[in-house]
Amino acid sequence: MAAYINRTLSLMSGDGPHNRPPMPNVIPSLRNSHDASPLQIFVKAKKKINDVFVDIEDYVKDTVAYMHALEDKKIIVEQDSIKDVEAFMLKVKGIRDVLTRDHMKVAFFGRTSNGKSTVINAMLRDKILPSGIGHTTNCFLQVEGSDTQEAYLVTEDNTEKQNVKSVGQLAHALCKEKLNESELVRVYWPRDKCLLLRDDVVFVDSPGVDVTPNLDEWIDKHCLDADVFVLVANAESTLMVTEKNFFHKVSTKLSKPNIFILNNRWDASASEPEYLDQQLANEQEEVRRQHQERAIDFLVRELKVYTAKEAEDRIFFISAKEALQARLQEQGQGSHTPLVEGFQTRYFEFQDFERKFEECISKSAVKTKFEQHSQRGKHIASEIRSILDKIYESAQRMKEDKLSDKKQVHDKLNYTEQQLILVTHEMKDKIRHMVEDVEQRVSTALSEEIRRLSSLVDEFSLPFHTEPLVLNVYKKELHLHVENGLGSNLRARLSTALALNIESSQREMYDRMEKLLPEEKRRVMITVLPRREPFEILYRLNCDNLCADFHEDLEFKFSWGIMALIQRFVGSNKKSKKQLNYLNNRPYNYNPNTSIPMSPTDYEFNTSSTNSSLIGSINADDWSFLSRVALASMGSQGTIGGLLLAGFMFKTVGWRVIAVTGAVYGALYLYERLTWTNKAKEKQFKRQYVQHATKKLRLIVDLTSANCSHQVQQELSSTFARLCHLVDEATGEMDVRLKDLEIEIRSLEEAAGSAKVLRNKANYLSNELDLFEDAYLRSQH
Ligand code: GDP
């Protein structure tokens, strides 16, 4: 390598060994373009991975917000998952913090006064660290870039920033502090002043390895994160055991440390030109070869960190002092001291070291620092992806469940509505039939009871008296007796059968409707519906009003009297006429086919008007003209007529027959007159009452039966209406449930959609990190 450099330099300069080397400012610089610097690999990689982590940070924040939103929406998200992702937030923040602090760290080791500080200064192109006699570094000095315009230092014990304007001040400050040899003093130097610092290279100068036995402590404290170790050896002597020992220890703690060996003070080995001859040159070459061999042997065989070929590229023969001097002159600083023979070669080798060092530190730092960040980033992305996968799957599952719930509810709702229409039709029919049946039964039963009215009246046993006041009371009681008797007889005949019928109809309604109701509503139905007391029809037979117009006729009437005979003759005619008249004037026109339910007003009717018309019909004088004439003549001229008839009879039949007939007739009259007692009057009264009540009651048969059927209809309709109400409530609840389900399904769809988007973002971020690894980590091997 060195030979190659020598040859190249000779070709470049055209100088012989005796010529002065050209001025440093004409030496081609490897750092013409800042972007071409290998350090840019680290800088760009750092920027790239930082950008990816900014995305990851946003991504984790979005995911946490998303998961909290799911929590709010009551979509099941495991608390542990949320905590996991929240923990990632802290992790990413931690990685970003580390990333901002990530730098390339180079640690310089070697014995005291080998020129470590001078090498650092030469690389930094400035006299930053004090060097030389009296300025032995007695602690760890770390030089790193700062964004401030002023340089300052911070010690471990004193975090206060101490301004450092010059090397003198720094040396003074270092002297002032009572420093332990393994203590770290951080020197912050304005980045703008130095390219290496700007590119995040951190330099660590150490006390000489020969001055301390605490190598382990040093390594643990300051070296484990170093990307490159530079051993500054003295070219005037061979590698010392202490120097070697240090790296042995390092290699036990770090698997494959990057080591450069700088044989410094190589200028001191160069002879003054006037004494330089071929023999000396050969000797120098021999020294170099020996140093090289030993160093290679150390790296290859002892430390086992490189192959022989790799090791060649890690060993340099330089003069840090000259390099620093040349660079200071380049910047117009420092004195123009004459440069000794071979400077160019050494300077070029120094630059070569710098280039290789930059490449090495850049790649190493990218690998050691960013590889683990990238791995962690990928781990975070994959963990979050699997959490999101779970959420996505469970959201999809829940959505499927909700969809099937929705279908079920929808089907149930449709079914219930259809069934309700069907059942309503059937129940209407049923109620109509029931109503007709009840009407029919009540009508028949009442008619029969009316026919048996006389026996009911006969059962009335209150003492009878013709005295008007007593008779009035008697009548009232009789009304009541008839009313109660009829009522209880009807109840006895009908109630059980009707109640059974109604109950069975109601039971059928319950059964039919129960099937349409959900479980919880069924329980409500049980509490709401079945009546505690069985339904009973009220037979409203208001005899008091109905027979209010009854006027008894308790005057004695000889049954064989002429009036009675005429009446008897006319009576049969009148009866048939009256029946006809009644049929033509049905008081109540109830149509059982009217719709259900009926309002009670449908059944109202004007009792008084009906009664009056009935009474009117009863009072209507249907007697024939002939009868009227006969009756009138009999009534007014009865006595004269009787005498004429007697005279006529006397002449034709003979007095004996007449006398016998008269006697019999008289005896009959006498007999009837004598038997016209209170008992006979009561009987007559009851007969007249039965006649009257029968007429009146017959008129209200239809009305009563309609009324009863109406009661039944009301009962059944209201039961059905209550059941319908329950079903309506249930369908209403189903509607609400459907709407709720739709909202839930939409929300689950959104949740699944967002989970998918976030999951894809995790893939994207993983991919970005893969690309990063491809670009900066894998291509380096
Ligand atoms: P450190 O103790 O290892 O940091 O050594 P310094 O950098 O302080 O250097 C000690 C002395 O060696 C200083 O006086 C330097 O000027 C001198 N020195 C450093 N490098 C070279 C070099 O390459 N050639 C010569 N001749 N002297 C050097």
PDB file of C-alpha atoms in Angstrom, residues 423-439 502 505-506 508-509 590 592-598 603 709-721 723-724:
ATOM      1  CA  VAL A 423    -104.381 -12.931  12.596  1.00  0.00           C
ATOM      2  CA  THR A 424    -106.262  -9.633  12.606  1.00  0.00           C
ATOM      3  CA  HIS A 425    -108.400 -10.823   9.688  1.00  0.00           C
ATOM      4  CA  GLU A 426    -109.039 -14.143  11.314  1.00  0.00           C
ATOM      5  CA  MET A 427    -109.811 -12.595  14.655  1.00  0.00           C
ATOM      6  CA  LYS A 428    -112.211 -10.127  13.069  1.00  0.00           C
ATOM      7  CA  ASP A 429    -114.051 -13.028  11.512  1.00  0.00           C
ATOM      8  CA  LYS A 430    -113.943 -14.913  14.746  1.00  0.00           C
ATOM      9  CA  ILE A 431    -115.271 -11.983  16.727  1.00  0.00           C
ATOM     10  CA  ARG A 432    -118.015 -11.416  14.167  1.00  0.00           C
ATOM     11  CA  HIS A 433    -119.110 -15.015  14.384  1.00  0.00           C
ATOM     12  CA  MET A 434    -118.928 -14.885  18.090  1.00  0.00           C
ATOM     13  CA  VAL A 435    -121.012 -11.738  18.181  1.00  0.00           C
ATOM     14  CA  GLU A 436    -123.608 -13.259  15.892  1.00  0.00           C
ATOM     15  CA  ASP A 437    -123.668 -16.379  17.975  1.00  0.00           C
ATOM     16  CA  VAL A 438    -124.071 -14.469  21.204  1.00  0.00           C
ATOM     17  CA  GLU A 439    -126.823 -12.365  19.726  1.00  0.00           C
ATOM     18  CA  ILE A 502    -115.216 -16.074  25.111  1.00  0.00           C
ATOM     19  CA  SER A 505    -111.600 -17.209  21.875  1.00  0.00           C
ATOM     20  CA  GLN A 506    -109.368 -15.160  24.096  1.00  0.00           C
ATOM     21  CA  GLU A 508    -106.859 -18.605  20.936  1.00  0.00           C
ATOM     22  CA  MET A 509    -105.950 -14.929  20.564  1.00  0.00           C
ATOM     23  CA  TYR A 590    -128.553  -3.872  14.377  1.00  0.00           C
ATOM     24  CA  PRO A 592    -123.949  -7.776  13.060  1.00  0.00           C
ATOM     25  CA  ASN A 593    -121.803  -7.516   9.981  1.00  0.00           C
ATOM     26  CA  THR A 594    -120.581  -4.060  10.868  1.00  0.00           C
ATOM     27  CA  SER A 595    -116.914  -3.700  11.319  1.00  0.00           C
ATOM     28  CA  ILE A 596    -114.995  -4.429  14.503  1.00  0.00           C
ATOM     29  CA  PRO A 597    -114.584  -2.801  16.926  1.00  0.00           C
ATOM     30  CA  MET A 598    -117.849  -1.009  17.222  1.00  0.00           C
ATOM     31  CA  TYR A 603    -125.569   0.509  19.761  1.00  0.00           C
ATOM     32  CA  SER A 709    -123.239  -9.209  21.719  1.00  0.00           C
ATOM     33  CA  HIS A 710    -121.808  -5.745  21.788  1.00  0.00           C
ATOM     34  CA  GLN A 711    -120.443  -6.398  25.249  1.00  0.00           C
ATOM     35  CA  VAL A 712    -118.874  -9.587  23.985  1.00  0.00           C
ATOM     36  CA  GLN A 713    -117.493  -7.777  21.004  1.00  0.00           C
ATOM     37  CA  GLN A 714    -116.103  -5.069  23.245  1.00  0.00           C
ATOM     38  CA  GLU A 715    -114.494  -7.628  25.482  1.00  0.00           C
ATOM     39  CA  LEU A 716    -112.922  -9.560  22.631  1.00  0.00           C
ATOM     40  CA  SER A 717    -111.964  -6.463  20.674  1.00  0.00           C
ATOM     41  CA  SER A 718    -110.307  -4.851  23.656  1.00  0.00           C
ATOM     42  CA  THR A 719    -108.426  -8.050  24.436  1.00  0.00           C
ATOM     43  CA  PHE A 720    -107.304  -8.247  20.844  1.00  0.00           C
ATOM     44  CA  ALA A 721    -106.421  -4.561  20.798  1.00  0.00           C
ATOM     45  CA  LEU A 723    -102.535  -7.953  22.269  1.00  0.00           C
ATOM     46  CA  CYS A 724    -102.077  -5.956  19.074  1.00  0.00           C
TER      47      CYS A 724
END
